[in-house]
PDB file of C-alpha atoms in Angstrom:
ATOM      1  CA  UNK A   1       0.000   0.000   0.000  1.00  0.00           C
ATOM      2  CA  UNK A   2       1.143   3.499  -0.773  1.00  0.00           C
ATOM      3  CA  UNK A   3       1.244   5.683   2.306  1.00  0.00           C
ATOM      4  CA  UNK A   4       1.803   9.362   1.773  1.00  0.00           C
ATOM      5  CA  UNK A   5       1.733  11.473   4.876  1.00  0.00           C
ATOM      6  CA  UNK A   6       2.694  15.132   4.693  1.00  0.00           C
ATOM      7  CA  UNK A   7       2.479  15.773   8.433  1.00  0.00           C
ATOM      8  CA  UNK A   8       6.228  15.170   8.715  1.00  0.00           C
ATOM      9  CA  UNK A   9       6.746  18.142   6.381  1.00  0.00           C
ATOM     10  CA  UNK A  10       4.808  20.475   8.671  1.00  0.00           C
ATOM     11  CA  UNK A  11       1.548  20.260   6.704  1.00  0.00           C
ATOM     12  CA  UNK A  12      -1.347  18.429   8.314  1.00  0.00           C
ATOM     13  CA  UNK A  13      -2.263  15.228   6.498  1.00  0.00           C
ATOM     14  CA  UNK A  14      -5.835  14.940   5.249  1.00  0.00           C
ATOM     15  CA  UNK A  15      -7.867  11.905   6.274  1.00  0.00           C
ATOM     16  CA  UNK A  16      -8.403  10.501   2.765  1.00  0.00           C
ATOM     17  CA  UNK A  17      -4.960  11.283   1.305  1.00  0.00           C
ATOM     18  CA  UNK A  18      -4.172   7.557   1.429  1.00  0.00           C
ATOM     19  CA  UNK A  19      -6.066   4.558   0.143  1.00  0.00           C
ATOM     20  CA  UNK A  20      -8.608   3.228   1.291  1.00  0.00           C
ATOM     21  CA  UNK A  21      -9.827   6.773   1.891  1.00  0.00           C
ATOM     22  CA  UNK A  22     -13.296   7.907   2.896  1.00  0.00           C
ATOM     23  CA  UNK A  23     -16.175   5.418   2.543  1.00  0.00           C
ATOM     24  CA  UNK A  24     -19.063   6.534   0.334  1.00  0.00           C
ATOM     25  CA  UNK A  25     -22.328   4.636  -0.118  1.00  0.00           C
ATOM     26  CA  UNK A  26     -23.780   4.033  -3.566  1.00  0.00           C
ATOM     27  CA  UNK A  27     -27.146   5.833  -3.808  1.00  0.00           C
ATOM     28  CA  UNK A  28     -26.356   7.424  -0.433  1.00  0.00           C
ATOM     29  CA  UNK A  29     -25.477  11.018   0.325  1.00  0.00           C
ATOM     30  CA  UNK A  30     -22.956  12.837  -1.835  1.00  0.00           C
ATOM     31  CA  UNK A  31     -19.808  14.014  -0.076  1.00  0.00           C
ATOM     32  CA  UNK A  32     -17.767  17.195  -0.385  1.00  0.00           C
ATOM     33  CA  UNK A  33     -14.076  16.589  -0.939  1.00  0.00           C
ATOM     34  CA  UNK A  34     -10.888  18.517  -1.535  1.00  0.00           C
ATOM     35  CA  UNK A  35      -7.449  17.880  -2.992  1.00  0.00           C
ATOM     36  CA  UNK A  36      -5.940  20.657  -0.839  1.00  0.00           C
ATOM     37  CA  UNK A  37      -2.909  19.362   1.104  1.00  0.00           C
ATOM     38  CA  UNK A  38      -3.051  16.029  -0.739  1.00  0.00           C
ATOM     39  CA  UNK A  39      -0.018  14.328  -2.228  1.00  0.00           C
ATOM     40  CA  UNK A  40       0.459  12.089  -5.266  1.00  0.00           C
ATOM     41  CA  UNK A  41       0.636   8.302  -5.097  1.00  0.00           C
ATOM     42  CA  UNK A  42       0.420   5.811  -7.964  1.00  0.00           C
ATOM     43  CA  UNK A  43       1.672   7.644 -11.034  1.00  0.00           C
ATOM     44  CA  UNK A  44       0.011   8.551 -14.341  1.00  0.00           C
ATOM     45  CA  UNK A  45      -2.366   6.224 -16.196  1.00  0.00           C
ATOM     46  CA  UNK A  46      -3.976   6.148 -19.626  1.00  0.00           C
ATOM     47  CA  UNK A  47      -7.483   7.579 -19.280  1.00  0.00           C
ATOM     48  CA  UNK A  48     -10.693   7.256 -21.248  1.00  0.00           C
ATOM     49  CA  UNK A  49     -12.533  10.443 -22.165  1.00  0.00           C
ATOM     50  CA  UNK A  50      -9.567  12.555 -23.149  1.00  0.00           C
ATOM     51  CA  UNK A  51      -7.677   9.469 -24.441  1.00  0.00           C
ATOM     52  CA  UNK A  52      -4.636  10.830 -22.690  1.00  0.00           C
ATOM     53  CA  UNK A  53      -2.234  10.013 -19.934  1.00  0.00           C
ATOM     54  CA  UNK A  54      -3.346  12.012 -16.933  1.00  0.00           C
ATOM     55  CA  UNK A  55      -0.402  13.366 -15.026  1.00  0.00           C
ATOM     56  CA  UNK A  56       0.161  12.029 -11.522  1.00  0.00           C
ATOM     57  CA  UNK A  57      -0.969  14.713  -9.150  1.00  0.00           C
ATOM     58  CA  UNK A  58      -2.357  15.436  -5.704  1.00  0.00           C
ATOM     59  CA  UNK A  59      -4.947  12.734  -5.110  1.00  0.00           C
ATOM     60  CA  UNK A  60      -7.507  11.667  -2.532  1.00  0.00           C
ATOM     61  CA  UNK A  61      -9.331   8.370  -2.096  1.00  0.00           C
ATOM     62  CA  UNK A  62     -12.866   7.100  -1.591  1.00  0.00           C
ATOM     63  CA  UNK A  63     -14.046   3.515  -1.200  1.00  0.00           C
ATOM     64  CA  UNK A  64     -17.426   1.961  -1.940  1.00  0.00           C
ATOM     65  CA  UNK A  65     -18.963  -1.502  -1.994  1.00  0.00           C
ATOM     66  CA  UNK A  66     -20.581  -2.225  -5.348  1.00  0.00           C
ATOM     67  CA  UNK A  67     -24.331  -2.657  -4.980  1.00  0.00           C
ATOM     68  CA  UNK A  68     -24.808  -3.357  -8.686  1.00  0.00           C
ATOM     69  CA  UNK A  69     -22.654  -4.559 -11.566  1.00  0.00           C
ATOM     70  CA  UNK A  70     -22.486  -0.971 -12.863  1.00  0.00           C
ATOM     71  CA  UNK A  71     -21.764   2.044 -10.668  1.00  0.00           C
ATOM     72  CA  UNK A  72     -21.609   5.679 -11.792  1.00  0.00           C
ATOM     73  CA  UNK A  73     -19.252   8.159 -10.149  1.00  0.00           C
ATOM     74  CA  UNK A  74     -20.016  11.876 -10.531  1.00  0.00           C
ATOM     75  CA  UNK A  75     -17.771  14.771  -9.582  1.00  0.00           C
ATOM     76  CA  UNK A  76     -19.449  18.180  -9.595  1.00  0.00           C
ATOM     77  CA  UNK A  77     -19.660  21.613  -7.990  1.00  0.00           C
ATOM     78  CA  UNK A  78     -16.016  22.482  -8.552  1.00  0.00           C
ATOM     79  CA  UNK A  79     -14.132  25.516  -9.868  1.00  0.00           C
ATOM     80  CA  UNK A  80     -14.288  26.261 -13.606  1.00  0.00           C
ATOM     81  CA  UNK A  81     -10.542  25.545 -13.887  1.00  0.00           C
ATOM     82  CA  UNK A  82     -10.658  22.245 -11.930  1.00  0.00           C
ATOM     83  CA  UNK A  83      -9.814  19.439 -14.405  1.00  0.00           C
ATOM     84  CA  UNK A  84     -11.246  16.427 -12.563  1.00  0.00           C
ATOM     85  CA  UNK A  85      -9.753  12.956 -13.057  1.00  0.00           C
ATOM     86  CA  UNK A  86     -11.059   9.741 -11.477  1.00  0.00           C
ATOM     87  CA  UNK A  87      -9.503   6.314 -11.368  1.00  0.00           C
ATOM     88  CA  UNK A  88     -10.923   3.004 -10.120  1.00  0.00           C
ATOM     89  CA  UNK A  89      -8.877   0.305  -8.345  1.00  0.00           C
ATOM     90  CA  UNK A  90      -9.621  -3.113  -6.854  1.00  0.00           C
ATOM     91  CA  UNK A  91      -7.182  -2.713  -3.952  1.00  0.00           C
ATOM     92  CA  UNK A  92      -4.789  -0.283  -2.304  1.00  0.00           C
ATOM     93  CA  UNK A  93      -1.740  -1.565  -4.161  1.00  0.00           C
ATOM     94  CA  UNK A  94       0.127  -1.299  -7.426  1.00  0.00           C
ATOM     95  CA  UNK A  95      -1.252  -3.263 -10.419  1.00  0.00           C
ATOM     96  CA  UNK A  96      -4.858  -2.973  -9.221  1.00  0.00           C
ATOM     97  CA  UNK A  97      -5.872  -0.288 -11.739  1.00  0.00           C
ATOM     98  CA  UNK A  98      -9.251  -0.957 -13.434  1.00  0.00           C
ATOM     99  CA  UNK A  99      -9.723   2.263 -15.335  1.00  0.00           C
ATOM    100  CA  UNK A 100      -9.321   6.005 -15.452  1.00  0.00           C
ATOM    101  CA  UNK A 101     -11.608   8.739 -16.755  1.00  0.00           C
ATOM    102  CA  UNK A 102     -10.528  12.279 -17.620  1.00  0.00           C
ATOM    103  CA  UNK A 103     -12.963  14.188 -19.801  1.00  0.00           C
ATOM    104  CA  UNK A 104     -11.679  16.555 -22.478  1.00  0.00           C
ATOM    105  CA  UNK A 105     -11.312  20.102 -21.181  1.00  0.00           C
ATOM    106  CA  UNK A 106     -12.786  21.264 -17.889  1.00  0.00           C
ATOM    107  CA  UNK A 107     -16.558  20.594 -17.902  1.00  0.00           C
ATOM    108  CA  UNK A 108     -18.747  21.697 -14.996  1.00  0.00           C
ATOM    109  CA  UNK A 109     -19.194  18.082 -13.887  1.00  0.00           C
ATOM    110  CA  UNK A 110     -17.791  14.665 -14.797  1.00  0.00           C
ATOM    111  CA  UNK A 111     -19.612  11.322 -14.669  1.00  0.00           C
ATOM    112  CA  UNK A 112     -18.353   7.899 -15.604  1.00  0.00           C
ATOM    113  CA  UNK A 113     -19.956   4.473 -15.297  1.00  0.00           C
ATOM    114  CA  UNK A 114     -17.803   1.466 -14.508  1.00  0.00           C
ATOM    115  CA  UNK A 115     -19.342  -1.861 -15.527  1.00  0.00           C
ATOM    116  CA  UNK A 116     -18.659  -5.546 -14.860  1.00  0.00           C
ATOM    117  CA  UNK A 117     -18.189  -4.912 -11.145  1.00  0.00           C
ATOM    118  CA  UNK A 118     -18.709  -7.632  -8.538  1.00  0.00           C
ATOM    119  CA  UNK A 119     -21.612  -6.921  -6.198  1.00  0.00           C
ATOM    120  CA  UNK A 120     -20.369  -6.667  -2.614  1.00  0.00           C
ATOM    121  CA  UNK A 121     -16.717  -6.089  -3.552  1.00  0.00           C
ATOM    122  CA  UNK A 122     -15.053  -2.919  -2.275  1.00  0.00           C
ATOM    123  CA  UNK A 123     -13.572  -0.631  -4.931  1.00  0.00           C
ATOM    124  CA  UNK A 124     -11.209   2.282  -4.399  1.00  0.00           C
ATOM    125  CA  UNK A 125     -11.675   5.558  -6.214  1.00  0.00           C
ATOM    126  CA  UNK A 126      -8.722   7.878  -6.703  1.00  0.00           C
ATOM    127  CA  UNK A 127      -9.682  11.514  -7.457  1.00  0.00           C
ATOM    128  CA  UNK A 128      -7.282  14.235  -8.522  1.00  0.00           C
ATOM    129  CA  UNK A 129      -7.073  17.470 -10.478  1.00  0.00           C
ATOM    130  CA  UNK A 130      -5.045  17.195 -13.680  1.00  0.00           C
ATOM    131  CA  UNK A 131      -1.864  19.258 -13.361  1.00  0.00           C
ATOM    132  CA  UNK A 132      -2.659  20.678  -9.909  1.00  0.00           C
ATOM    133  CA  UNK A 133       1.030  21.042  -9.057  1.00  0.00           C
ATOM    134  CA  UNK A 134       1.685  23.259 -12.113  1.00  0.00           C
ATOM    135  CA  UNK A 135      -1.596  25.177 -12.330  1.00  0.00           C
ATOM    136  CA  UNK A 136      -3.790  24.716  -9.252  1.00  0.00           C
ATOM    137  CA  UNK A 137      -7.513  25.454  -9.612  1.00  0.00           C
ATOM    138  CA  UNK A 138      -9.014  28.512  -7.959  1.00  0.00           C
ATOM    139  CA  UNK A 139     -10.720  26.135  -5.498  1.00  0.00           C
ATOM    140  CA  UNK A 140      -9.633  22.554  -4.687  1.00  0.00           C
ATOM    141  CA  UNK A 141     -13.093  21.371  -3.538  1.00  0.00           C
ATOM    142  CA  UNK A 142     -15.648  19.170  -5.314  1.00  0.00           C
ATOM    143  CA  UNK A 143     -18.725  17.038  -4.616  1.00  0.00           C
ATOM    144  CA  UNK A 144     -18.623  13.289  -5.234  1.00  0.00           C
ATOM    145  CA  UNK A 145     -21.532  10.859  -5.641  1.00  0.00           C
ATOM    146  CA  UNK A 146     -21.647   7.137  -6.395  1.00  0.00           C
ATOM    147  CA  UNK A 147     -24.912   5.823  -7.828  1.00  0.00           C
ATOM    148  CA  UNK A 148     -26.416   2.739  -9.404  1.00  0.00           C
ATOM    149  CA  UNK A 149     -29.741   1.840 -10.946  1.00  0.00           C
ATOM    150  CA  UNK A 150     -31.734  -0.111  -8.409  1.00  0.00           C
ATOM    151  CA  UNK A 151     -34.035  -2.822  -9.677  1.00  0.00           C
ATOM    152  CA  UNK A 152     -37.503  -2.598  -8.236  1.00  0.00           C
ATOM    153  CA  UNK A 153     -39.217  -5.974  -7.864  1.00  0.00           C
ATOM    154  CA  UNK A 154     -42.731  -6.186  -9.250  1.00  0.00           C
ATOM    155  CA  UNK A 155     -45.641  -5.917  -6.869  1.00  0.00           C
ATOM    156  CA  UNK A 156     -47.788  -9.015  -7.157  1.00  0.00           C
ATOM    157  CA  UNK A 157     -51.494  -8.862  -6.417  1.00  0.00           C
ATOM    158  CA  UNK A 158     -54.205 -11.528  -6.284  1.00  0.00           C
ATOM    159  CA  UNK A 159     -57.913 -10.899  -6.493  1.00  0.00           C
ATOM    160  CA  UNK A 160     -60.754 -13.346  -5.785  1.00  0.00           C
ATOM    161  CA  UNK A 161     -63.942 -13.593  -7.866  1.00  0.00           C
ATOM    162  CA  UNK A 162     -66.006 -13.668  -4.655  1.00  0.00           C
ATOM    163  CA  UNK A 163     -65.329 -11.952  -1.353  1.00  0.00           C
ATOM    164  CA  UNK A 164     -64.962 -15.086   0.784  1.00  0.00           C
ATOM    165  CA  UNK A 165     -63.938 -18.628  -0.111  1.00  0.00           C
ATOM    166  CA  UNK A 166     -65.577 -21.205   2.108  1.00  0.00           C
ATOM    167  CA  UNK A 167     -64.604 -24.862   2.508  1.00  0.00           C
ATOM    168  CA  UNK A 168     -65.825 -26.852  -0.502  1.00  0.00           C
ATOM    169  CA  UNK A 169     -66.463 -23.813  -2.725  1.00  0.00           C
ATOM    170  CA  UNK A 170     -64.555 -22.918  -5.855  1.00  0.00           C
ATOM    171  CA  UNK A 171     -63.336 -19.456  -6.779  1.00  0.00           C
ATOM    172  CA  UNK A 172     -61.349 -17.855  -9.546  1.00  0.00           C
ATOM    173  CA  UNK A 173     -58.073 -16.237  -8.507  1.00  0.00           C
ATOM    174  CA  UNK A 174     -56.570 -13.613 -10.816  1.00  0.00           C
ATOM    175  CA  UNK A 175     -52.907 -12.731 -10.371  1.00  0.00           C
ATOM    176  CA  UNK A 176     -50.874  -9.885 -11.866  1.00  0.00           C
ATOM    177  CA  UNK A 177     -47.476  -8.223 -11.429  1.00  0.00           C
ATOM    178  CA  UNK A 178     -45.260 -11.263 -11.878  1.00  0.00           C
ATOM    179  CA  UNK A 179     -44.256 -13.975 -14.304  1.00  0.00           C
ATOM    180  CA  UNK A 180     -44.891 -17.165 -12.317  1.00  0.00           C
ATOM    181  CA  UNK A 181     -47.047 -17.887  -9.283  1.00  0.00           C
ATOM    182  CA  UNK A 182     -47.156 -20.699  -6.756  1.00  0.00           C
ATOM    183  CA  UNK A 183     -50.294 -21.463  -4.733  1.00  0.00           C
ATOM    184  CA  UNK A 184     -50.050 -22.672  -1.175  1.00  0.00           C
ATOM    185  CA  UNK A 185     -52.854 -23.614   1.172  1.00  0.00           C
ATOM    186  CA  UNK A 186     -50.678 -22.600   4.082  1.00  0.00           C
ATOM    187  CA  UNK A 187     -50.777 -26.130   5.511  1.00  0.00           C
ATOM    188  CA  UNK A 188     -47.561 -27.199   7.208  1.00  0.00           C
ATOM    189  CA  UNK A 189     -48.101 -30.962   6.863  1.00  0.00           C
TER     190      UNK A 189
END
């Protein structure tokens, strides 16, 4: 694991400067983050979006457990000259890089969906501003959200042709909201 702690240099270390970083829940509350006082860690990687190699720069980390096979990460509410880059990893170690996204230019927000994730596995998100060390943004803060599309199960309903079914009577049951149905009398023997 890479451990970068600036407190020995007289600058207070930030809590998510190192991996695993700050936990964030998919479809939970968005968090406000900052790359102020952060340091660099893993080096540059080839990124989608800009199809470029994003320079290694001051990065912070977030971790989330995948709740779906596709999760979308959105960075927003940052300065107009903040060039947001995000990178996904499977662990806090070298050679665990899954992908990087750096959009072309400096849009007002950046979203990227990572697919083929394993539900329940923890992933580590590295966030940094492209070229912060050479041209820092006017503000180092941003908002981060992790979201997924939740499947809603159908609501099944059954209606009876008559109000009450008595012993020995027949009734028509009509079911909707599902694909298959199984009838049970409720008997345990």
